[in-house]
Coordinates of N, CA and C in Angstrom, one line a residue:
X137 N 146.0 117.6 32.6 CA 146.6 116.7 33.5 C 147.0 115.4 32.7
X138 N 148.2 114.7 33.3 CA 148.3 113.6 32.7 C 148.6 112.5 33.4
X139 N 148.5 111.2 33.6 CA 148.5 110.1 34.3 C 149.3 108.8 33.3
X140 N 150.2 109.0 33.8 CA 151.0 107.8 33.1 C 150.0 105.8 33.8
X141 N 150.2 104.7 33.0 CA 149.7 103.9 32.7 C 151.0 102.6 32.8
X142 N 150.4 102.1 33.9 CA 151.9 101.1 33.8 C 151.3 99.6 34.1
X143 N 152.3 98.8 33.9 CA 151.9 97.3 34.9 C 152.3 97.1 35.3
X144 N 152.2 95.4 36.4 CA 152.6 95.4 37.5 C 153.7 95.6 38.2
X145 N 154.9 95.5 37.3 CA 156.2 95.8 37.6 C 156.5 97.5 37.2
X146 N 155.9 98.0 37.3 CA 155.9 99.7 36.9 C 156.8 100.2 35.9
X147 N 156.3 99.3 34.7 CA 157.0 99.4 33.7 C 156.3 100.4 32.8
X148 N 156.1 101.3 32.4 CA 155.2 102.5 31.6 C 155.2 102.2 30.5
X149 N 153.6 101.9 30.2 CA 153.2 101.3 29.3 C 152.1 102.4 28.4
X150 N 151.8 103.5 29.1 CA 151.5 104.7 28.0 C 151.0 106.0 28.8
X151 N 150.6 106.5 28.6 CA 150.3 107.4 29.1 C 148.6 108.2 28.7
X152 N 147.8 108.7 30.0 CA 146.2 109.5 29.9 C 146.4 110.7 30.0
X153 N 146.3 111.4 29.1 CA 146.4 112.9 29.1 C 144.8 113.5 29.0
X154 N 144.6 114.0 30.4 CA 143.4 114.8 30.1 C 143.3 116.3 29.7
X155 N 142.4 116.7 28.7 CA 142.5 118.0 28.7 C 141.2 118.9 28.0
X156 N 141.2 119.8 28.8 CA 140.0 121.3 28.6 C 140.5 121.7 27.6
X157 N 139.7 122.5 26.7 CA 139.7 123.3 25.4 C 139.4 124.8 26.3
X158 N 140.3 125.6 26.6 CA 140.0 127.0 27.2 C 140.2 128.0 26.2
X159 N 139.8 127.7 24.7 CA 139.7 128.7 23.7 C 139.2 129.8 24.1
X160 N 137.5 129.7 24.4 CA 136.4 130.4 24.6 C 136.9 130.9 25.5
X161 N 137.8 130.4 27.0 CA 137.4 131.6 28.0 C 138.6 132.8 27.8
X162 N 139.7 132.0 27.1 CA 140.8 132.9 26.5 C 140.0 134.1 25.8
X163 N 139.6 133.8 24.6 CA 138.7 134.7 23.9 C 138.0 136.0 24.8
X164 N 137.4 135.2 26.3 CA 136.4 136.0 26.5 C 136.9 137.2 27.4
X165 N 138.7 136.6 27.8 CA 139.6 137.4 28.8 C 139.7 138.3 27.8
X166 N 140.7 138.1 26.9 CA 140.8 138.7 25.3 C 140.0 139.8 25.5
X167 N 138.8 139.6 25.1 CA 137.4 140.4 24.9 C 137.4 141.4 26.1
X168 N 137.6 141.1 27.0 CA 136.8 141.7 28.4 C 138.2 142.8 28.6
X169 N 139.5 142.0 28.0 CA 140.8 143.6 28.7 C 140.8 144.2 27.5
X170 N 140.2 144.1 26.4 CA 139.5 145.6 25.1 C 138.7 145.9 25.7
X171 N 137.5 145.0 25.9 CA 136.6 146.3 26.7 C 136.7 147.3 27.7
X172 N 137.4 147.1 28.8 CA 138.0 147.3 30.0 C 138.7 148.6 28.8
X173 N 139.6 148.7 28.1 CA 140.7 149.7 27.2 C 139.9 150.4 27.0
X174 N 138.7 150.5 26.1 CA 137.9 151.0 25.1 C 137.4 151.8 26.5
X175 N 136.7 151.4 27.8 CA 135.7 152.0 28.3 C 137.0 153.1 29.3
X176 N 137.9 152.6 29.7 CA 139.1 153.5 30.0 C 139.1 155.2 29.7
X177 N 139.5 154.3 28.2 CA 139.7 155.5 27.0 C 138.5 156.5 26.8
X178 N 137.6 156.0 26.6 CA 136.1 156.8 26.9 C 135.7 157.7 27.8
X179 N 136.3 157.1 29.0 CA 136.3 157.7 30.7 C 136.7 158.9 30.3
X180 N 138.4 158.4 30.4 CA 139.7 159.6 30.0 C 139.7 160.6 29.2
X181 N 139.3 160.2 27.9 CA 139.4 161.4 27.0 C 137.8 162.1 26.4
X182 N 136.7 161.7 27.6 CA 135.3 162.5 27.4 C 135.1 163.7 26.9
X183 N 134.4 164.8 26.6 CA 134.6 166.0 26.9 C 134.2 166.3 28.1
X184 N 133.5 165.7 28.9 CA 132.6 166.2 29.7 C 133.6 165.7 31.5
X185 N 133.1 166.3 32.2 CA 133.8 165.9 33.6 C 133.2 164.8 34.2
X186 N 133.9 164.1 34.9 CA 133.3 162.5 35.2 C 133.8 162.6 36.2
X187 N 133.2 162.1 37.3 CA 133.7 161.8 38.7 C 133.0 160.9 39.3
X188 N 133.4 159.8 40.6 CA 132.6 159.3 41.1 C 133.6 160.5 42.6
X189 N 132.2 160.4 43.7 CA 131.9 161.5 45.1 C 132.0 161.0 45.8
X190 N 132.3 160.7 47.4 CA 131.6 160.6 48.2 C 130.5 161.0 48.8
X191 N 129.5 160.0 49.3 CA 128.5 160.9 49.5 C 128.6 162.1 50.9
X192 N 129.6 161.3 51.6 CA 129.4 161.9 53.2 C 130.1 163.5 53.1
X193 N 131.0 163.5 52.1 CA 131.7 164.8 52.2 C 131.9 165.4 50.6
X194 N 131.6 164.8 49.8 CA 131.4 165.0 48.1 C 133.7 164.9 48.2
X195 N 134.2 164.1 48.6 CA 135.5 163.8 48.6 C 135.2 163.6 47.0
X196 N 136.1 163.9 45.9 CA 136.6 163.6 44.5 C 137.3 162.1 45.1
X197 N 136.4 161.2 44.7 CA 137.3 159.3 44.8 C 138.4 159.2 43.5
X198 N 137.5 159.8 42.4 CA 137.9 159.0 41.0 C 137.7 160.6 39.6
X199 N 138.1 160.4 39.2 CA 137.8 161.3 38.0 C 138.5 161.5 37.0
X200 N 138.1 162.1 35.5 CA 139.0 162.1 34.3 C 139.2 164.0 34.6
X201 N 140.4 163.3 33.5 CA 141.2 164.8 33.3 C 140.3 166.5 33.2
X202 N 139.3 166.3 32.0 CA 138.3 166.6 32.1 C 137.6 167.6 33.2
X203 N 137.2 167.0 34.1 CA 136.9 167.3 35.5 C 137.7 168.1 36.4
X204 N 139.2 168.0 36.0 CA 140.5 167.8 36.7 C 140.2 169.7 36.5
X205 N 140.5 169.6 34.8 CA 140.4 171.1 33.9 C 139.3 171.8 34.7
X206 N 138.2 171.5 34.7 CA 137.3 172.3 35.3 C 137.2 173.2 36.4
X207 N 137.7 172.2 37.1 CA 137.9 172.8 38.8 C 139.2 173.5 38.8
X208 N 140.4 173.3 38.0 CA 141.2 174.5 37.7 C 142.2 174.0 38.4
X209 N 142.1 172.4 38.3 CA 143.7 171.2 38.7 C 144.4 171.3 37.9
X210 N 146.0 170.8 37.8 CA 146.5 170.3 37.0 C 146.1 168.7 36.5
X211 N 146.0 168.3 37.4 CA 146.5 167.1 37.0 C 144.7 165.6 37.7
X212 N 144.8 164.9 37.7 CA 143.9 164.1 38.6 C 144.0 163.9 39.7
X213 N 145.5 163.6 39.8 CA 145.8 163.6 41.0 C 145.7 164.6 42.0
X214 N 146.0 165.5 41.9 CA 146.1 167.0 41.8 C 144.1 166.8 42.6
X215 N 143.5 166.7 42.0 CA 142.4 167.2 42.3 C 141.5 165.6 43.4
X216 N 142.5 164.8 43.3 CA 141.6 163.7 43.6 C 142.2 164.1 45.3
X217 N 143.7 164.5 45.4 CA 144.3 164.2 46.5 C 144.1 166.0 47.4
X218 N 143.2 166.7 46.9 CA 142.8 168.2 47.6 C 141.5 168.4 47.5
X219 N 140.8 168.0 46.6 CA 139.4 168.7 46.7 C 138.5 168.0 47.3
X220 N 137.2 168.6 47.8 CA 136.3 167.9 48.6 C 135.5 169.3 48.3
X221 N 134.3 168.9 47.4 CA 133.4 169.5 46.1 C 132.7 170.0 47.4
X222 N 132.3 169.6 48.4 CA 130.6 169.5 49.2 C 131.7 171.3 49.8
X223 N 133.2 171.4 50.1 CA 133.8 172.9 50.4 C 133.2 173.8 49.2
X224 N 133.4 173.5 48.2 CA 133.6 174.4 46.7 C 132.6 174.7 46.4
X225 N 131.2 174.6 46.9 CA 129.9 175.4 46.3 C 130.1 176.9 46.8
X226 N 129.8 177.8 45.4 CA 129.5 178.9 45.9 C 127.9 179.6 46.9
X227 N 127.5 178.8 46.8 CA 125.9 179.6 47.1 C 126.2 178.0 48.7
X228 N 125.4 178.8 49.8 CA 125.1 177.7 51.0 C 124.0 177.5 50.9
X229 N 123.9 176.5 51.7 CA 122.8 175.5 51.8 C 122.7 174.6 50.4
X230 N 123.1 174.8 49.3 CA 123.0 174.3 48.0 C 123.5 173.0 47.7
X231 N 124.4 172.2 48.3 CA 124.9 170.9 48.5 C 123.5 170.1 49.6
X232 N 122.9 170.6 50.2 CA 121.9 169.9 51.3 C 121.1 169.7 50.3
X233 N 120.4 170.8 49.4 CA 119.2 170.4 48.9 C 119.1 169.4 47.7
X234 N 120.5 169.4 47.1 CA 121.1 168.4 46.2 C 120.8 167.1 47.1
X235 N 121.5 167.1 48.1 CA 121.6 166.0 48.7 C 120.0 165.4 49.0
X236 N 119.2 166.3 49.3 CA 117.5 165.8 49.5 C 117.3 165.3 48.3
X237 N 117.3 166.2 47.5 CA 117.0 165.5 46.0 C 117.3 164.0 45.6
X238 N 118.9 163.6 45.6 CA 119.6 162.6 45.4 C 119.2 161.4 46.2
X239 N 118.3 161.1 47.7 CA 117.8 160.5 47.8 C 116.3 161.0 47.8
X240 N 115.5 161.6 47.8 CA 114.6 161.3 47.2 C 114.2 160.3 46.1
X241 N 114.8 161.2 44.8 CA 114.6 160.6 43.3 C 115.9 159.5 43.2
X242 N 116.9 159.4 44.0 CA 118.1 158.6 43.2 C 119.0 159.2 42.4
X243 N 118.9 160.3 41.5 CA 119.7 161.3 40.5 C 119.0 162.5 40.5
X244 N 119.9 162.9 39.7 CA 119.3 164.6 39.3 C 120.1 165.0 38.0
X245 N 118.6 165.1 37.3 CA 119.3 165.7 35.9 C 119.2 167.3 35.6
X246 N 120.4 167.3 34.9 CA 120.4 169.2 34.2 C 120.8 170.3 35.4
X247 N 121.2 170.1 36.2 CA 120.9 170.7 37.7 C 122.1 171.8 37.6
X248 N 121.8 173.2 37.3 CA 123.3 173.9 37.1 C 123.3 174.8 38.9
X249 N 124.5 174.6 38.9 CA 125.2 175.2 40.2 C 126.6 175.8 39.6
X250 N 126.6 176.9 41.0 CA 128.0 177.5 41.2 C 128.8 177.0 41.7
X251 N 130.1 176.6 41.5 CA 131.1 176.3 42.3 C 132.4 177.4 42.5
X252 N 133.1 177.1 43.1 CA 134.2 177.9 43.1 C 135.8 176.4 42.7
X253 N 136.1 177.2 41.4 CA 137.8 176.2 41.3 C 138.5 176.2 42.4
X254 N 139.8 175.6 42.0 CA 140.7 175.8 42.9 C 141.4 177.0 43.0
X255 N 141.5 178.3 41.4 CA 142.1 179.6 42.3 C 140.5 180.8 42.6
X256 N 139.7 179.8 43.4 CA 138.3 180.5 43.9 C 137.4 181.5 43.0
X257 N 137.7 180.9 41.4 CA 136.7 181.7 40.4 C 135.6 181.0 40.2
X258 N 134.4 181.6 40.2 CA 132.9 181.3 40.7 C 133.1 180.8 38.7
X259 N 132.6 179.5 38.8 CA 132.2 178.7 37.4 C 130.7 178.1 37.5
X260 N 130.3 178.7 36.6 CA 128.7 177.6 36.9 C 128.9 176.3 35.6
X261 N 128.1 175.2 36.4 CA 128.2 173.7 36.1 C 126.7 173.4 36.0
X262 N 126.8 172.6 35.1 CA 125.6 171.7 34.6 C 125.9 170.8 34.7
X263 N 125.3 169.9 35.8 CA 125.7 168.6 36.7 C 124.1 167.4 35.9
X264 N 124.6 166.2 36.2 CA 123.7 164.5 36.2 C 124.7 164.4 36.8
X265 N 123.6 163.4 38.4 CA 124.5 162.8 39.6 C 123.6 161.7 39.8
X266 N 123.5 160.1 40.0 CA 123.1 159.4 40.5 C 123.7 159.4 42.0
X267 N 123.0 159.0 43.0 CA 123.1 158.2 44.1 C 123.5 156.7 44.2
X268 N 124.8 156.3 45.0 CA 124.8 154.5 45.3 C 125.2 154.4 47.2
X269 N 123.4 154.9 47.8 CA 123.8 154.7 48.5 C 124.6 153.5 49.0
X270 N 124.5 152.4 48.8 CA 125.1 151.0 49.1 C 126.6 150.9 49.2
X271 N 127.0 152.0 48.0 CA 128.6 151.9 48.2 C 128.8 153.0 48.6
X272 N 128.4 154.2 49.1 CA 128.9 155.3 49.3 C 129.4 156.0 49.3
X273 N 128.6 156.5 47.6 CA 128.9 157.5 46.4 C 128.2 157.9 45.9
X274 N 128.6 158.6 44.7 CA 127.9 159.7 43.6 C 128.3 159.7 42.3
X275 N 128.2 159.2 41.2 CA 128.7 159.4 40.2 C 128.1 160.7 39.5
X276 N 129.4 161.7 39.2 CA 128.6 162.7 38.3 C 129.1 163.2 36.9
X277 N 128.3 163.5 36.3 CA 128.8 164.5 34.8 C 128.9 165.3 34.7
X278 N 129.6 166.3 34.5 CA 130.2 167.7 34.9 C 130.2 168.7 33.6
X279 N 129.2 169.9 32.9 CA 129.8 170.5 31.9 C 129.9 172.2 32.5
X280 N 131.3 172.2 32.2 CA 131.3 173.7 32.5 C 130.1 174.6 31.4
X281 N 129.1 175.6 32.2 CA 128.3 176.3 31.8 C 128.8 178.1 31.5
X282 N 129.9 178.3 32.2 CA 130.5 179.6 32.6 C 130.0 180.4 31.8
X283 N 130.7 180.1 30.4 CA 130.6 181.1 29.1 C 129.2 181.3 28.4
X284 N 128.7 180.0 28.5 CA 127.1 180.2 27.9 C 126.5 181.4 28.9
X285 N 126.6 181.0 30.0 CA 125.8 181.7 31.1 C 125.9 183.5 30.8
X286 N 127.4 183.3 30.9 CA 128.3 185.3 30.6 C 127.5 185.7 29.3
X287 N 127.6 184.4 28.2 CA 126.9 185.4 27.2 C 125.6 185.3 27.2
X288 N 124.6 184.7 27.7 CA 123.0 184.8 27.7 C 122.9 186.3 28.5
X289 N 123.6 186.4 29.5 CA 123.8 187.8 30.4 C 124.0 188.7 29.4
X290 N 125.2 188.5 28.9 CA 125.6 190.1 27.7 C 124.6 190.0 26.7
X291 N 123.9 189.2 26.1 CA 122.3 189.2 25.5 C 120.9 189.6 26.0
X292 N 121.4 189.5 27.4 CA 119.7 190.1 28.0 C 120.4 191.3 28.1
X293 N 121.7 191.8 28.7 CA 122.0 193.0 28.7 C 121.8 194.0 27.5
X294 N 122.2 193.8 26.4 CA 122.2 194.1 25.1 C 121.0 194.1 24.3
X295 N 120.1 193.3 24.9 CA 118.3 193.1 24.6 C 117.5 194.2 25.2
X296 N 118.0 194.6 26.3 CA 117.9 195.6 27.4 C 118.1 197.2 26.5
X297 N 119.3 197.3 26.8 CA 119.7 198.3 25.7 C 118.5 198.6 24.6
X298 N 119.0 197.6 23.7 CA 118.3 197.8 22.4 C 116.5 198.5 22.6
X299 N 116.2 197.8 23.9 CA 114.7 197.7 23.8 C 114.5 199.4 24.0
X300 N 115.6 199.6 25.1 CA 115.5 201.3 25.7 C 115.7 201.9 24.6
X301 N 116.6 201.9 23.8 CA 117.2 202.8 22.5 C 116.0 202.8 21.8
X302 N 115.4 202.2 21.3 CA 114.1 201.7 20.7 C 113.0 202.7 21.0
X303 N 112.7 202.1 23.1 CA 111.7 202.5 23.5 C 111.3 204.2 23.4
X304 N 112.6 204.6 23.6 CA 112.8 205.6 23.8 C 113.5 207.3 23.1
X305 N 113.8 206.9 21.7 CA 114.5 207.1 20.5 C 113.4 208.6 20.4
X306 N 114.0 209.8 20.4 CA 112.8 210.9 20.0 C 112.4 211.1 18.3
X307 N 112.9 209.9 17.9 CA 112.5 209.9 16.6 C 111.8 208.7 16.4
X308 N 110.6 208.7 15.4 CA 109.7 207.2 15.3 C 110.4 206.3 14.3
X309 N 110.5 205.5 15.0 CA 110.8 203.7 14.7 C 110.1 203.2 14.8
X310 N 109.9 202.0 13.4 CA 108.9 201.3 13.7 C 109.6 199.7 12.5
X311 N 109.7 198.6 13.5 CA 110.8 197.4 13.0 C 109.4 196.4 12.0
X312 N 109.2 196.1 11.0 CA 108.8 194.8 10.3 C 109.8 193.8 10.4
X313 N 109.6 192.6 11.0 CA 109.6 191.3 11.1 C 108.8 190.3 10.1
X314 N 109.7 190.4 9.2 CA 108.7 189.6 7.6 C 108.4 188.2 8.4
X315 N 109.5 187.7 8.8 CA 109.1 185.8 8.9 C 108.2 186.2 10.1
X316 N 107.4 187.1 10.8 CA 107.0 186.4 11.7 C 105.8 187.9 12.1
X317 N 105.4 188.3 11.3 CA 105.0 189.0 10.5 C 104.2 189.8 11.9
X318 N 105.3 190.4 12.4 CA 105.2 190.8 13.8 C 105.4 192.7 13.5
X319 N 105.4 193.8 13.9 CA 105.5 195.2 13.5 C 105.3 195.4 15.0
X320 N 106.3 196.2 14.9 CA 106.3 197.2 16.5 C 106.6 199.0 16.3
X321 N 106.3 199.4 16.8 CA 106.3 200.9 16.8 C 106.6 201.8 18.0
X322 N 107.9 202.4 17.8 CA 108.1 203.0 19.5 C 106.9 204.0 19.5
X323 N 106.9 204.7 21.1 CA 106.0 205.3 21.5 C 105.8 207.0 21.4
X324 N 106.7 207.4 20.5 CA 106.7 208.5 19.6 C 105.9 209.7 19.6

């Protein structure tokens, strides 16, 4: 601000300029719309699915692309403006007991569930969800488990196998295991 300086006859005789140094808070705007970019960009391009929920109906509020892929959207929009997750469990009752949990404890870690995408293919997910009741929501992290799942199956299936082929082989087998200095022998 400035205040001009006169005398009696209002003749201007100098002028008071006051003034703030707003370096710092410039700097700290500066600072704060990079952070704001950086944590954006981190959201956006996660690997992992990110969502904040409603709690009353698990409505998708918010989410990255990520998430979008998962559920078998195109797009965010796409999934923010159709899905409502608490529809898409495959298994019932399974969203209630989540929901006990989430107030109970506040979160839930590691928690894998079935869902169904959007063209209704059963995907299982490895979910972390806090609770805010206060604003009423869910923030969650989303990793699709599908494929691990299929192949731990075609391993126990295949462990299966082996063990019968083994168990049951009319000729004697018998496997050494050096590192673990283990010897088995079918029943021959």
């Amino acid at each position: 601000t400035y205040n001009t300086i006169e005398d009696d006859r209002r003749n201007v005789l100098g002028v008071q300029i006051i003034s703030t140094d707003i370096t710092d808070k410039k700097q700290l705007e500066l600072e704060l719309a990079s952070s704001k970019e950086r944590y954006k960009a981190l959201y956006h391009n996660a690997q992992v699915g990110l969502s904040k929920t409603r709690i009353s109906d698990a409505k998708v509020l918010e989410c990255n692309e990520k998430m979008a892929e998962i559920f078998g959207y195109d797009s965010i929009e796409e999934l923010t403006s159709n899905c409502i997750l608490s529809e898409r469990y495959a298994d019932e009752g399974v969203r209630d007991r989540i929901l006990c949990e989430l107030n109970d404890k506040g979160f839930i870690k590691n928690k894998e569930v079935r869902f169904l995408r959007k063209d209704d293919k059963v995907i299982w997910v490895r979910f972390d969800s806090r609770i805010l009741p206060d604003q009423g929501y869910m923030e969650d992290v989303v990793i699709d488990i599908s494929e691990l799942k299929e192949a731990k199956d075609r391993h126990k299936e295949s462990e299966s196998i082996h063990k019968e082929i083994f168990q049951y082989s009319p000729t004697p087998l018998y496997i050494q295991d050096y590192s673990a200095a283990e010897k088995r022998v079918n029943d021959i």
